[in-house]
Short mmCIF file of C-alpha atoms in Angstrom, two decimals:
data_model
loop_
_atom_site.label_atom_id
_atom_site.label_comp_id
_atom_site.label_asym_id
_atom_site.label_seq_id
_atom_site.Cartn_x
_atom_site.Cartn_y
_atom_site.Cartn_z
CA UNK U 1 69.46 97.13 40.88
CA UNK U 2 73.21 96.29 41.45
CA UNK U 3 74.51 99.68 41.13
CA UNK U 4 71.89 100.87 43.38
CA UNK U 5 73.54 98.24 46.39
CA UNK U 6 76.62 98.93 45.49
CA UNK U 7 75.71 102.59 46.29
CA UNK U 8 74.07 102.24 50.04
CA UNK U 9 76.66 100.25 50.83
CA UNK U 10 79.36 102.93 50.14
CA UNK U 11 76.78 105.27 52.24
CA UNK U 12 76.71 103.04 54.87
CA UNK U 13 80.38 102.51 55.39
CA UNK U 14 80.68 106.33 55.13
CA UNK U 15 78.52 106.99 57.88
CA UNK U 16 80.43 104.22 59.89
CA UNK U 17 83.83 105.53 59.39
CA UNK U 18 82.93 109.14 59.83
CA UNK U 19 81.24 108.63 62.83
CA UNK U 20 83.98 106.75 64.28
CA UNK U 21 86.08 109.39 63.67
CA UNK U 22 84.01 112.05 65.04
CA UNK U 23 83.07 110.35 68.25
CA UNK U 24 86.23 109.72 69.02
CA UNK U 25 87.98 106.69 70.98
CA UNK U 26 88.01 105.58 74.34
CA UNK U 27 91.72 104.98 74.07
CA UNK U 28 92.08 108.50 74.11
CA UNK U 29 90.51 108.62 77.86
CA UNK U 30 92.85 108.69 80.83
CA UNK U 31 92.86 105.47 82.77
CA UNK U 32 93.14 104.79 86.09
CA UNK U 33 95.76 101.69 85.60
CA UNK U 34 96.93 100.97 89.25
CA UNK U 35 98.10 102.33 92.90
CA UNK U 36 100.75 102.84 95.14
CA UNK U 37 100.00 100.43 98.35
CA UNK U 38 100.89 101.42 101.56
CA UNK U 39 104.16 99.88 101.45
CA UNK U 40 105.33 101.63 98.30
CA UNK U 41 104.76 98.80 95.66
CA UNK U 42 102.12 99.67 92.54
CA UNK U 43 99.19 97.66 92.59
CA UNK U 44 97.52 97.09 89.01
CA UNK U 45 93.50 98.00 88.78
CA UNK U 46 92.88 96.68 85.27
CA UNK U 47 91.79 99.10 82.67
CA UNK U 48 88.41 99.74 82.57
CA UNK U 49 87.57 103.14 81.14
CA UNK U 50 84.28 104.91 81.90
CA UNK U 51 83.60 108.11 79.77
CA UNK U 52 81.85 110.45 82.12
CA UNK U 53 83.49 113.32 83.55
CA UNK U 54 83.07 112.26 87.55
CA UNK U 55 85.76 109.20 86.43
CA UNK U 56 88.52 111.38 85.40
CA UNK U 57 89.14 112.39 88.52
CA UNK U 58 92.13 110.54 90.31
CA UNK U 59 93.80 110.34 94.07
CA UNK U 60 97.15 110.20 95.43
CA UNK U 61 98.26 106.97 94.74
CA UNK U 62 96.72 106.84 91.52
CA UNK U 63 98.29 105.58 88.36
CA UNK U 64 96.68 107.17 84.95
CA UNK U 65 97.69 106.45 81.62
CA UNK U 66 97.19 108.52 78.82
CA UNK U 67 97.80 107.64 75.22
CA UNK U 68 101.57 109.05 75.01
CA UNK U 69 102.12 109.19 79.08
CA UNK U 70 101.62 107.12 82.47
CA UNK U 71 100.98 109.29 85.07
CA UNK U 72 101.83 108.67 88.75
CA UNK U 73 100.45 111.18 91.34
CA UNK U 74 102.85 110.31 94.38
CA UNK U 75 101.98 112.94 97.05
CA UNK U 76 99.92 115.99 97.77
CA UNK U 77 100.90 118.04 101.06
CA UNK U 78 100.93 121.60 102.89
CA UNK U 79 104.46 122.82 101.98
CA UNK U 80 106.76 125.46 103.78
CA UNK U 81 109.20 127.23 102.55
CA UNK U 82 112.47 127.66 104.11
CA UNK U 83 112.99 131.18 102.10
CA UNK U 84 112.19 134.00 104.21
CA UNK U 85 111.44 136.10 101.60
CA UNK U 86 108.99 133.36 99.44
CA UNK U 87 106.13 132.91 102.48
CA UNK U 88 102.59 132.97 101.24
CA UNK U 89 100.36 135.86 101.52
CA UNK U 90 98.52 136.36 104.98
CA UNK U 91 95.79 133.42 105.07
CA UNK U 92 97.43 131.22 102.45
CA UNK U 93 99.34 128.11 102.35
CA UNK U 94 101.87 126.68 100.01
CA UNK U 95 100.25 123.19 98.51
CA UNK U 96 102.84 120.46 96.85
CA UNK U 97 101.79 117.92 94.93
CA UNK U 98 104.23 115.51 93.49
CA UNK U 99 104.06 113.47 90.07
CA UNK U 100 106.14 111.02 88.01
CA UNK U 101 105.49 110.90 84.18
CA UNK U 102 106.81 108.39 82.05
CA UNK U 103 106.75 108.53 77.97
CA UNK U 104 104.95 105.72 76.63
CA UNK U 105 104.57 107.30 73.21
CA UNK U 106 106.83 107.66 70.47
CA UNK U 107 107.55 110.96 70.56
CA UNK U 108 109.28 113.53 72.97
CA UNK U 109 106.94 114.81 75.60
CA UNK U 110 107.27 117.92 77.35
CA UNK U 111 105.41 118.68 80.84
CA UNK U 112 106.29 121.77 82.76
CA UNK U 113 104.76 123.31 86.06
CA UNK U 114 104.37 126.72 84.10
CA UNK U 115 101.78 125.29 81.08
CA UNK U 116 99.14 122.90 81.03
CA UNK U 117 97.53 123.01 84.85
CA UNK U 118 95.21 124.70 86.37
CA UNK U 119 94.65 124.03 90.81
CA UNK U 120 91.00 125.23 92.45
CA UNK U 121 91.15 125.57 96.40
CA UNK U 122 87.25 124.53 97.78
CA UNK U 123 86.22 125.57 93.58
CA UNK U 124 88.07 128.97 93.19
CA UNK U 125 91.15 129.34 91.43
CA UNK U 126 95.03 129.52 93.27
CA UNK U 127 97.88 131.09 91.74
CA UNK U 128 100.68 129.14 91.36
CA UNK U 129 103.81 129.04 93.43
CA UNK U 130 106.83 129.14 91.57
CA UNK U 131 110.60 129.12 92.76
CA UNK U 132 109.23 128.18 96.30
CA UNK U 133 111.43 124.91 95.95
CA UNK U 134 114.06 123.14 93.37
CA UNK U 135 112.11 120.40 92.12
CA UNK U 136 109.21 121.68 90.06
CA UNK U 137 108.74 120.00 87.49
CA UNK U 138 109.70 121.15 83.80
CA UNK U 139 111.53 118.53 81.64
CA UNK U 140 111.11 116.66 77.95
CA UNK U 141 110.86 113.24 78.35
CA UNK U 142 112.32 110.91 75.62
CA UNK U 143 110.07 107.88 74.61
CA UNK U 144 110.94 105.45 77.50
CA UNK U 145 111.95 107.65 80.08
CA UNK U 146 110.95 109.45 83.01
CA UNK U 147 110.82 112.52 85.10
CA UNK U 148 109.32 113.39 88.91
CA UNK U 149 108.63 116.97 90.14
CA UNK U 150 106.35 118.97 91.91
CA UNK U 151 103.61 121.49 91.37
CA UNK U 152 103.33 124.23 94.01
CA UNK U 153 100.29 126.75 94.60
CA UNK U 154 99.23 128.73 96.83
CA UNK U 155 95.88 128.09 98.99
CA UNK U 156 93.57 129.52 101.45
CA UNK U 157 94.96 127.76 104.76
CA UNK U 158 90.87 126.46 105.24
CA UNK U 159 90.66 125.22 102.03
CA UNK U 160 89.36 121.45 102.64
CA UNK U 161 89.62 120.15 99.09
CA UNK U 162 92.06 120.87 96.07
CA UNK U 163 91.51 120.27 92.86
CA UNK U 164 94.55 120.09 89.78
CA UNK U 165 93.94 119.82 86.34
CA UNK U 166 96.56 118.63 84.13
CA UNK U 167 95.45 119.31 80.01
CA UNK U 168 96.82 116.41 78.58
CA UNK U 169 95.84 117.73 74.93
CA UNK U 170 95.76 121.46 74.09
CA UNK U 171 93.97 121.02 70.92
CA UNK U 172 91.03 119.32 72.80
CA UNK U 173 91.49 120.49 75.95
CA UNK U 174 90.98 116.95 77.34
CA UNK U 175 92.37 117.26 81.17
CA UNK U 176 92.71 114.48 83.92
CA UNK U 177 91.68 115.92 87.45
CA UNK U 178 93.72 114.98 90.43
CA UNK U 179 91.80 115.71 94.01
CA UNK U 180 93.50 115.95 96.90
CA UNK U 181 92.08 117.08 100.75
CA UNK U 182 94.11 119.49 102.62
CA UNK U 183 94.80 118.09 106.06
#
């Protein structure tokens, strides 16, 4: 009778530790962890975590923290560019929205405006905008450190709400949404 204890136990942990490890962690879910106040100073919202999809979506202002990154979406505005030659096409707009990342991890991090986002004008894909200004943002970040840029796309002038999605892991495809109203 012993060895036959000993044996659902073993089961039992098992089924424990492998579904742990398949359902994942809610550590691994970005956070909203605070807010830029009016006046410029960050404002800290706790960290509750909720795992549905309608919760990853953040706001300018917003503070998100990732496992390896905290994530600071500073602005979102119309942009125009002083470059004759760069104007959007007839219709369009050029959209800005500004970030800083910082490297919380322990290893480098790279973001760049080129990989890992994706914007949606009203639900249909933009194309992105680059060279339209000198501060996109495309730079590996040391544990510790950070970096600010901007990404740049261009909209339908009407467009009343823009949505960015920033893949935080491109094995999962796990992405934090940032939403943003064009004004």
């Amino acid at each position: 009778m012993k060895g036959k204890w000993k044996w659902i136990v073993i089961v039992l942990v098992a089924i424990v530790v492998i579904g742990s490890l398949a359902g994942g962690s809610d550590s691994d879910e970005p956070k909203k962890t605070g807010e830029i106040s009016s006046s410029g100073t960050t404002k800290s919202t706790g960290t509750s975590s909720k795992k549905s999809k309608k919760k990853n979506k953040f706001h300018v202002g917003d503070i998100v923290e990732t496992p390896d990154l905290k994530i600071t979406f500073i602005s979102a505005k119309k942009y125009k560019c002083k470059n004759q030659f760069m104007q959007p096409k007839k219709g369009h707009i050029y959209y800005r929205m500004e970030f800083e990342f910082e490297n919380k991890g322990d290893s480098d991090q790279t973001i760049s405006s080129m990989v890992s986002w994706n914007c949606y004008a009203d639900g249909y894909a933009a194309d992105a905008a680059y060279a339209v200004a000198d501060d996109d943002i495309n730079a590996t970040i040391s544990p510790g450190n950070k970096a600010t840029g901007a990404v740049y796309y261009e909209i339908p002038k009407n467009s009343k709400k823009i949505t960015l999605e920033f893949e935080t892991n491109f094995w999962s495809q796990d992405k934090i949404v940032f939403v943003s109203k064009n004004k």
